[in-house]
PDB file of C-alpha atoms in Angstrom:
ATOM      1  CA  MET A 165     132.424 128.018 115.006  1.00 98.00           C
ATOM      2  CA  ARG A 166     134.190 125.849 112.452  1.00 98.00           C
ATOM      3  CA  ILE A 167     135.136 127.201 109.033  1.00 98.00           C
ATOM      4  CA  ASP A 168     136.386 125.106 106.141  1.00 98.00           C
ATOM      5  CA  VAL A 169     137.853 126.617 102.993  1.00 98.00           C
ATOM      6  CA  LEU A 170     138.186 124.712  99.728  1.00 98.00           C
ATOM      7  CA  THR A 171     140.845 126.289  97.517  1.00 98.00           C
ATOM      8  CA  LEU A 172     143.623 125.578  95.048  1.00 97.00           C
ATOM      9  CA  PHE A 173     145.884 128.014  96.895  1.00 97.00           C
ATOM     10  CA  PRO A 174     145.830 127.174 100.616  1.00 98.00           C
ATOM     11  CA  ARG A 175     149.007 129.139 101.370  1.00 97.00           C
ATOM     12  CA  MET A 176     147.130 132.370 100.659  1.00 97.00           C
ATOM     13  CA  PHE A 177     145.299 131.864 103.964  1.00 98.00           C
ATOM     14  CA  GLU A 178     148.341 131.251 106.170  1.00 96.00           C
ATOM     15  CA  GLY A 179     148.969 134.877 107.131  1.00 95.00           C
ATOM     16  CA  PRO A 180     145.527 136.529 107.224  1.00 95.00           C
ATOM     17  CA  MET A 181     143.830 133.648 109.030  1.00 96.00           C
ATOM     18  CA  GLY A 182     146.347 133.683 111.874  1.00 96.00           C
ATOM     19  CA  GLU A 183     146.573 137.382 112.679  1.00 96.00           C
ATOM     20  CA  SER A 184     144.560 140.082 114.459  1.00 95.00           C
ATOM     21  CA  ILE A 185     140.996 139.289 115.551  1.00 95.00           C
ATOM     22  CA  ILE A 186     140.849 135.975 113.686  1.00 97.00           C
ATOM     23  CA  GLY A 187     144.122 134.825 115.218  1.00 97.00           C
ATOM     24  CA  LYS A 188     142.934 135.752 118.713  1.00 95.00           C
ATOM     25  CA  ALA A 189     139.628 133.934 118.168  1.00 97.00           C
ATOM     26  CA  ARG A 190     141.544 130.797 117.171  1.00 97.00           C
ATOM     27  CA  ASP A 191     143.857 131.132 120.167  1.00 96.00           C
ATOM     28  CA  LYS A 192     140.826 131.311 122.469  1.00 95.00           C
ATOM     29  CA  ALA A 193     139.315 128.220 120.787  1.00 96.00           C
ATOM     30  CA  LEU A 194     136.307 130.245 119.651  1.00 97.00           C
ATOM     31  CA  LEU A 195     137.102 129.444 116.040  1.00 98.00           C
ATOM     32  CA  GLU A 196     138.507 126.525 114.081  1.00 98.00           C
ATOM     33  CA  ILE A 197     139.660 127.103 110.507  1.00 98.00           C
ATOM     34  CA  ASN A 198     140.631 124.299 108.141  1.00 98.00           C
ATOM     35  CA  VAL A 199     141.940 124.996 104.642  1.00 98.00           C
ATOM     36  CA  SER A 200     142.036 122.158 102.134  1.00 98.00           C
ATOM     37  CA  ASN A 201     143.303 121.927  98.583  1.00 98.00           C
ATOM     38  CA  PHE A 202     140.589 120.233  96.562  1.00 98.00           C
ATOM     39  CA  ARG A 203     143.216 119.219  94.013  1.00 98.00           C
ATOM     40  CA  ASP A 204     144.138 116.517  96.541  1.00 98.00           C
ATOM     41  CA  PHE A 205     140.712 114.979  95.925  1.00 98.00           C
ATOM     42  CA  ALA A 206     141.003 114.747  92.131  1.00 98.00           C
ATOM     43  CA  ASN A 207     140.622 111.107  91.051  1.00 97.00           C
ATOM     44  CA  ASN A 208     142.687 111.300  87.870  1.00 95.00           C
ATOM     45  CA  LYS A 209     146.357 110.521  87.354  1.00 94.00           C
ATOM     46  CA  HIS A 210     147.513 114.107  86.878  1.00 96.00           C
ATOM     47  CA  LYS A 211     145.300 115.614  89.617  1.00 97.00           C
ATOM     48  CA  THR A 212     143.620 118.005  87.201  1.00 96.00           C
ATOM     49  CA  VAL A 213     140.632 119.898  88.578  1.00 97.00           C
ATOM     50  CA  ASP A 214     139.477 121.692  85.431  1.00 95.00           C
ATOM     51  CA  ASP A 215     138.490 120.835  81.873  1.00 95.00           C
ATOM     52  CA  TYR A 216     137.140 122.373  78.666  1.00 93.00           C
ATOM     53  CA  PRO A 217     133.429 123.203  78.620  1.00 92.00           C
ATOM     54  CA  TYR A 218     131.014 121.067  76.622  1.00 94.00           C
ATOM     55  CA  GLY A 219     129.687 123.018  73.666  1.00 93.00           C
ATOM     56  CA  GLY A 220     132.811 125.127  73.422  1.00 88.00           C
ATOM     57  CA  GLY A 221     133.668 128.484  74.901  1.00 84.00           C
ATOM     58  CA  ALA A 222     136.620 130.371  76.339  1.00 83.00           C
ATOM     59  CA  GLY A 223     138.498 129.204  79.404  1.00 87.00           C
ATOM     60  CA  MET A 224     138.326 126.164  81.635  1.00 93.00           C
ATOM     61  CA  LEU A 225     135.712 125.056  84.147  1.00 95.00           C
ATOM     62  CA  LEU A 226     136.255 123.545  87.577  1.00 96.00           C
ATOM     63  CA  LYS A 227     135.166 119.931  87.648  1.00 97.00           C
ATOM     64  CA  VAL A 228     132.490 118.756  90.056  1.00 97.00           C
ATOM     65  CA  GLN A 229     134.199 115.548  91.296  1.00 98.00           C
ATOM     66  CA  PRO A 230     137.108 117.014  93.363  1.00 98.00           C
ATOM     67  CA  ILE A 231     134.838 119.504  95.120  1.00 98.00           C
ATOM     68  CA  TYR A 232     132.171 116.873  95.699  1.00 98.00           C
ATOM     69  CA  ASP A 233     134.667 114.497  97.313  1.00 98.00           C
ATOM     70  CA  ASN A 234     136.226 117.277  99.405  1.00 98.00           C
ATOM     71  CA  LEU A 235     132.783 118.229 100.750  1.00 98.00           C
ATOM     72  CA  LYS A 236     132.017 114.557 101.366  1.00 98.00           C
ATOM     73  CA  ALA A 237     135.175 114.204 103.484  1.00 98.00           C
ATOM     74  CA  ILE A 238     134.188 117.226 105.582  1.00 98.00           C
ATOM     75  CA  GLU A 239     130.690 115.823 106.051  1.00 98.00           C
ATOM     76  CA  GLU A 240     132.079 112.482 107.180  1.00 98.00           C
ATOM     77  CA  ALA A 241     134.308 114.244 109.716  1.00 97.00           C
ATOM     78  CA  THR A 242     131.432 116.332 111.122  1.00 97.00           C
ATOM     79  CA  PRO A 243     128.222 114.410 110.346  1.00 97.00           C
ATOM     80  CA  THR A 244     126.080 115.860 113.117  1.00 97.00           C
ATOM     81  CA  VAL A 245     126.717 119.553 112.442  1.00 97.00           C
ATOM     82  CA  LYS A 246     124.495 121.577 110.117  1.00 97.00           C
ATOM     83  CA  LYS A 247     126.557 123.295 107.444  1.00 98.00           C
ATOM     84  CA  ARG A 248     126.262 126.447 105.364  1.00 98.00           C
ATOM     85  CA  VAL A 249     128.131 125.859 102.101  1.00 98.00           C
ATOM     86  CA  ILE A 250     129.067 129.110 100.349  1.00 98.00           C
ATOM     87  CA  LEU A 251     130.141 129.297  96.731  1.00 98.00           C
ATOM     88  CA  LEU A 252     132.166 132.415  95.890  1.00 97.00           C
ATOM     89  CA  ASP A 253     130.717 133.505  92.559  1.00 93.00           C
ATOM     90  CA  PRO A 254     130.293 136.869  90.757  1.00 89.00           C
ATOM     91  CA  ALA A 255     126.709 135.876  89.945  1.00 90.00           C
ATOM     92  CA  GLY A 256     125.808 135.358  93.609  1.00 94.00           C
ATOM     93  CA  LYS A 257     123.989 137.700  95.955  1.00 96.00           C
ATOM     94  CA  LYS A 258     126.087 140.609  97.166  1.00 96.00           C
ATOM     95  CA  PHE A 259     127.777 140.173 100.521  1.00 98.00           C
ATOM     96  CA  ASP A 260     126.925 142.813 103.129  1.00 96.00           C
ATOM     97  CA  GLN A 261     126.672 143.254 106.895  1.00 95.00           C
ATOM     98  CA  LYS A 262     123.322 141.443 107.091  1.00 95.00           C
ATOM     99  CA  VAL A 263     124.813 138.409 105.374  1.00 97.00           C
ATOM    100  CA  ALA A 264     127.767 138.510 107.789  1.00 97.00           C
ATOM    101  CA  GLU A 265     125.317 138.573 110.693  1.00 96.00           C
ATOM    102  CA  GLU A 266     123.494 135.562 109.232  1.00 98.00           C
ATOM    103  CA  PHE A 267     126.743 133.635 108.819  1.00 98.00           C
ATOM    104  CA  SER A 268     127.855 134.453 112.381  1.00 98.00           C
ATOM    105  CA  LYS A 269     124.867 132.511 113.751  1.00 97.00           C
ATOM    106  CA  GLU A 270     125.962 129.284 112.058  1.00 98.00           C
ATOM    107  CA  ASP A 271     128.058 126.533 113.649  1.00 98.00           C
ATOM    108  CA  HIS A 272     129.884 125.479 110.490  1.00 98.00           C
ATOM    109  CA  LEU A 273     130.654 127.460 107.348  1.00 98.00           C
ATOM    110  CA  ILE A 274     132.277 126.072 104.219  1.00 98.00           C
ATOM    111  CA  PHE A 275     133.673 128.424 101.556  1.00 98.00           C
ATOM    112  CA  ILE A 276     134.385 127.169  98.040  1.00 98.00           C
ATOM    113  CA  CYS A 277     136.886 129.367  96.191  1.00 97.00           C
ATOM    114  CA  GLY A 278     136.614 129.194  92.446  1.00 91.00           C
ATOM    115  CA  HIS A 279     139.259 129.778  89.807  1.00 85.00           C
ATOM    116  CA  TYR A 280     139.561 129.695  86.043  1.00 78.00           C
ATOM    117  CA  GLU A 281     136.575 130.633  83.896  1.00 79.00           C
ATOM    118  CA  GLY A 282     133.853 129.218  86.121  1.00 90.00           C
ATOM    119  CA  TYR A 283     132.190 126.159  87.613  1.00 94.00           C
ATOM    120  CA  ASP A 284     130.602 123.037  86.259  1.00 96.00           C
ATOM    121  CA  GLU A 285     126.940 123.886  86.886  1.00 95.00           C
ATOM    122  CA  ARG A 286     126.486 120.737  88.991  1.00 97.00           C
ATOM    123  CA  ILE A 287     128.692 122.244  91.689  1.00 97.00           C
ATOM    124  CA  ARG A 288     125.839 124.649  92.441  1.00 96.00           C
ATOM    125  CA  THR A 289     123.697 121.714  93.572  1.00 97.00           C
ATOM    126  CA  LEU A 290     126.169 121.126  96.436  1.00 98.00           C
ATOM    127  CA  VAL A 291     125.887 124.560  98.055  1.00 98.00           C
ATOM    128  CA  THR A 292     123.411 126.497 100.172  1.00 98.00           C
ATOM    129  CA  ASP A 293     124.544 130.003  99.150  1.00 98.00           C
ATOM    130  CA  GLU A 294     126.121 131.706  96.157  1.00 97.00           C
ATOM    131  CA  VAL A 295     127.728 134.956  97.288  1.00 98.00           C
ATOM    132  CA  SER A 296     129.691 137.739  95.588  1.00 96.00           C
ATOM    133  CA  LEU A 297     131.923 140.331  97.215  1.00 95.00           C
ATOM    134  CA  GLY A 298     130.820 142.975  94.713  1.00 93.00           C
ATOM    135  CA  ASP A 299     130.242 143.854  91.091  1.00 92.00           C
ATOM    136  CA  TYR A 300     133.732 143.089  89.868  1.00 90.00           C
ATOM    137  CA  VAL A 301     135.751 139.976  89.034  1.00 87.00           C
ATOM    138  CA  LEU A 302     138.778 138.768  91.005  1.00 91.00           C
ATOM    139  CA  THR A 303     141.308 136.181  89.881  1.00 91.00           C
ATOM    140  CA  GLY A 304     139.857 133.696  92.350  1.00 94.00           C
ATOM    141  CA  GLY A 305     137.566 133.429  95.336  1.00 96.00           C
ATOM    142  CA  GLU A 306     140.294 133.394  97.974  1.00 97.00           C
ATOM    143  CA  LEU A 307     140.392 137.127  98.755  1.00 97.00           C
ATOM    144  CA  GLY A 308     136.607 137.261  98.819  1.00 97.00           C
ATOM    145  CA  ALA A 309     136.470 134.359 101.266  1.00 98.00           C
ATOM    146  CA  MET A 310     138.986 136.084 103.559  1.00 98.00           C
ATOM    147  CA  VAL A 311     136.897 139.263 103.631  1.00 98.00           C
ATOM    148  CA  MET A 312     133.709 137.338 104.391  1.00 98.00           C
ATOM    149  CA  ILE A 313     135.405 135.306 107.109  1.00 98.00           C
ATOM    150  CA  ASP A 314     136.812 138.440 108.751  1.00 97.00           C
ATOM    151  CA  ALA A 315     133.449 140.243 108.672  1.00 97.00           C
ATOM    152  CA  THR A 316     131.728 137.161 110.117  1.00 98.00           C
ATOM    153  CA  VAL A 317     134.207 136.151 112.819  1.00 97.00           C
ATOM    154  CA  ARG A 318     134.294 139.579 114.469  1.00 96.00           C
ATOM    155  CA  LEU A 319     130.564 139.194 115.163  1.00 96.00           C
ATOM    156  CA  LEU A 320     130.995 135.973 117.157  1.00 96.00           C
ATOM    157  CA  PRO A 321     130.372 136.229 120.919  1.00 94.00           C
ATOM    158  CA  ASP A 322     133.497 137.042 122.966  1.00 94.00           C
ATOM    159  CA  VAL A 323     135.688 137.644 119.917  1.00 94.00           C
ATOM    160  CA  LEU A 324     135.882 141.427 120.249  1.00 89.00           C
ATOM    161  CA  GLY A 325     137.174 142.894 123.493  1.00 68.00           C
ATOM    162  CA  ASN A 326     134.201 145.278 123.655  1.00 56.00           C
ATOM    163  CA  GLU A 327     130.934 143.523 122.826  1.00 58.00           C
ATOM    164  CA  THR A 328     129.241 146.801 121.846  1.00 51.00           C
ATOM    165  CA  SER A 329     131.828 147.502 119.143  1.00 57.00           C
ATOM    166  CA  ALA A 330     130.218 145.234 116.566  1.00 58.00           C
ATOM    167  CA  MET A 331     126.716 146.435 117.444  1.00 54.00           C
ATOM    168  CA  THR A 332     127.602 150.085 116.781  1.00 52.00           C
ATOM    169  CA  ASP A 333     129.677 149.544 113.640  1.00 56.00           C
ATOM    170  CA  SER A 334     128.713 151.289 110.440  1.00 53.00           C
ATOM    171  CA  HIS A 335     126.089 149.210 108.595  1.00 57.00           C
ATOM    172  CA  SER A 336     125.188 147.226 111.739  1.00 65.00           C
ATOM    173  CA  THR A 337     122.837 149.959 112.962  1.00 82.00           C
ATOM    174  CA  GLY A 338     121.582 150.805 109.489  1.00 90.00           C
ATOM    175  CA  LEU A 339     123.454 154.128 109.559  1.00 94.00           C
ATOM    176  CA  LEU A 340     127.079 155.090 109.109  1.00 94.00           C
ATOM    177  CA  GLU A 341     128.987 155.492 112.341  1.00 92.00           C
ATOM    178  CA  HIS A 342     129.388 158.968 113.823  1.00 94.00           C
ATOM    179  CA  PRO A 343     132.836 160.678 113.966  1.00 94.00           C
ATOM    180  CA  GLN A 344     135.063 159.623 116.855  1.00 95.00           C
ATOM    181  CA  TYR A 345     138.024 161.270 118.583  1.00 95.00           C
ATOM    182  CA  THR A 346     140.745 160.470 121.076  1.00 95.00           C
ATOM    183  CA  ARG A 347     143.565 162.402 122.781  1.00 94.00           C
ATOM    184  CA  PRO A 348     144.884 165.035 122.317  1.00 96.00           C
ATOM    185  CA  ALA A 349     141.897 167.386 122.569  1.00 95.00           C
ATOM    186  CA  GLU A 350     143.550 169.683 120.027  1.00 96.00           C
ATOM    187  CA  PHE A 351     145.980 168.859 117.242  1.00 97.00           C
ATOM    188  CA  GLU A 352     147.308 171.325 114.675  1.00 97.00           C
ATOM    189  CA  GLY A 353     144.361 173.622 115.385  1.00 96.00           C
ATOM    190  CA  MET A 354     141.797 170.826 115.007  1.00 96.00           C
ATOM    191  CA  LYS A 355     139.704 170.488 118.164  1.00 96.00           C
ATOM    192  CA  VAL A 356     137.535 167.705 119.544  1.00 96.00           C
ATOM    193  CA  PRO A 357     133.886 168.876 119.702  1.00 96.00           C
ATOM    194  CA  GLU A 358     133.213 170.385 123.118  1.00 96.00           C
ATOM    195  CA  VAL A 359     130.067 168.295 123.617  1.00 96.00           C
ATOM    196  CA  LEU A 360     132.147 165.097 123.800  1.00 97.00           C
ATOM    197  CA  MET A 361     134.152 166.380 126.747  1.00 95.00           C
ATOM    198  CA  ASN A 362     131.440 167.851 128.987  1.00 93.00           C
ATOM    199  CA  GLY A 363     130.363 164.532 130.531  1.00 94.00           C
ATOM    200  CA  ASN A 364     126.669 165.021 129.695  1.00 97.00           C
ATOM    201  CA  HIS A 365     125.784 161.597 128.285  1.00 97.00           C
ATOM    202  CA  LYS A 366     122.361 162.662 127.047  1.00 96.00           C
ATOM    203  CA  LEU A 367     123.867 165.479 124.969  1.00 97.00           C
ATOM    204  CA  ILE A 368     126.648 163.193 123.762  1.00 97.00           C
ATOM    205  CA  GLU A 369     124.169 160.557 122.577  1.00 96.00           C
ATOM    206  CA  ALA A 370     122.112 163.203 120.775  1.00 97.00           C
ATOM    207  CA  TRP A 371     125.242 164.557 119.076  1.00 97.00           C
ATOM    208  CA  GLN A 372     126.353 161.075 118.044  1.00 96.00           C
ATOM    209  CA  LEU A 373     122.958 160.270 116.569  1.00 96.00           C
ATOM    210  CA  LYS A 374     122.801 163.536 114.648  1.00 97.00           C
ATOM    211  CA  GLU A 375     126.333 163.154 113.295  1.00 97.00           C
ATOM    212  CA  SER A 376     125.611 159.569 112.321  1.00 96.00           C
ATOM    213  CA  LEU A 377     122.597 160.829 110.369  1.00 97.00           C
ATOM    214  CA  ARG A 378     124.696 163.622 108.861  1.00 97.00           C
ATOM    215  CA  ARG A 379     127.417 161.254 107.665  1.00 97.00           C
ATOM    216  CA  THR A 380     124.849 158.862 106.196  1.00 96.00           C
ATOM    217  CA  TYR A 381     122.986 161.723 104.485  1.00 97.00           C
ATOM    218  CA  LEU A 382     126.180 163.085 102.944  1.00 97.00           C
ATOM    219  CA  ARG A 383     127.905 159.830 102.009  1.00 96.00           C
ATOM    220  CA  ARG A 384     125.234 157.162 101.635  1.00 95.00           C
ATOM    221  CA  PRO A 385     121.817 158.825 101.213  1.00 96.00           C
ATOM    222  CA  ASP A 386     120.511 155.591  99.708  1.00 95.00           C
ATOM    223  CA  MET A 387     120.667 154.006 103.180  1.00 94.00           C
ATOM    224  CA  LEU A 388     118.174 156.539 104.537  1.00 95.00           C
ATOM    225  CA  ALA A 389     115.536 155.580 101.970  1.00 92.00           C
ATOM    226  CA  SER A 390     114.617 152.413 103.863  1.00 91.00           C
ATOM    227  CA  TYR A 391     115.652 153.471 107.372  1.00 94.00           C
ATOM    228  CA  PRO A 392     112.789 153.799 109.925  1.00 95.00           C
ATOM    229  CA  LEU A 393     113.358 157.375 111.078  1.00 96.00           C
ATOM    230  CA  THR A 394     111.806 158.462 114.375  1.00 96.00           C
ATOM    231  CA  LYS A 395     110.213 161.900 114.796  1.00 97.00           C
ATOM    232  CA  GLU A 396     113.376 163.044 116.562  1.00 97.00           C
ATOM    233  CA  MET A 397     115.548 161.812 113.709  1.00 97.00           C
ATOM    234  CA  GLU A 398     113.334 163.453 111.096  1.00 97.00           C
ATOM    235  CA  LYS A 399     113.752 166.746 112.940  1.00 97.00           C
ATOM    236  CA  MET A 400     117.512 166.242 113.097  1.00 98.00           C
ATOM    237  CA  LEU A 401     117.649 165.472 109.393  1.00 97.00           C
ATOM    238  CA  ILE A 402     115.856 168.729 108.550  1.00 97.00           C
ATOM    239  CA  GLU A 403     118.380 170.607 110.694  1.00 97.00           C
ATOM    240  CA  ILE A 404     121.245 168.796 108.969  1.00 97.00           C
ATOM    241  CA  LYS A 405     119.980 169.658 105.500  1.00 97.00           C
ATOM    242  CA  ASN A 406     119.614 173.319 106.452  1.00 97.00           C
ATOM    243  CA  GLU A 407     123.075 173.363 108.039  1.00 97.00           C
ATOM    244  CA  GLU A 408     124.666 171.784 104.990  1.00 96.00           C
ATOM    245  CA  LYS A 409     122.969 174.246 102.663  1.00 95.00           C
ATOM    246  CA  SER A 410     124.277 177.166 104.685  1.00 93.00           C
ATOM    247  CA  THR A 411     127.852 175.937 104.409  1.00 88.00           C
ATOM    248  CA  LYS A 412     127.802 175.753 100.600  1.00 78.00           C
TER     249      LYS A 412
END
C-alpha cells in the first residue's frame, strides 16, 4: 500500500510514522508513506495557502490551488493506481473500524490535513471521502490522519505477527473483546479464571464468547442492538443479565 499525506506540518509525522507496527510495515516494504507540504505547491510569491472567505466571516480558508497541484503531482507520479482521497473534516462521516477495513483494501490512500477555519468548498470536488475522527474539533487534521493510518495499516496482510489478532480485536467482530490474562496465574490475590488454564478449548471458547458479550452489554450496549445474536448467545445474555443483577 502507498499512503500520501498532504499537510502544512510534515515534521509531525516523522516520529509516529516510523515506529511500532507502521515502522515495521515500512521496513518490510509492505507500506510506503510520503508526506508532502502543500505550501510548496502555492503559486504565489509568498507561498500563502489561505485567504479570507468571500462574503465575510471569521478565520481563513485553505485555498484550492495548492492542494489541487499537490494532488496532480501525485497522480502524475502514479497514474495507473486507483486512489482513495480522504479529506479530514469535522463534517465528514465518523471514522470507525469498518472504515479502516475499507481503507485497508485500497492500494493508494491520500489524506488531506486541513488547518485554519476550513476549506474552499471546491477542494471537496477533489476527494472521494470526507472523514472525521469524532464529534470534536482539533487544531488540524494531522493527528486524525495518524490515527486513521495506524488503524488501517495494522489490517494489511502480513503486518501483524499474528494474523488472527486483527480479526479478534474489539469492534472487528462486532463485540468488545473478552478479558485476557498472562503470567503469573495469581498476583496480589487476583487470580486468572480457572477455565483458561484447564486446556479444554471448547469451554475456553464458550467463556470467551460469554465474557465478550458481558463486556459489550456493560460498556457498549448500543452495539448489541444491531448484532445478530445466535440462540446460544441470547441464552448467554440472559444469564449475564441475571448474574449482573445479583451482584448489585
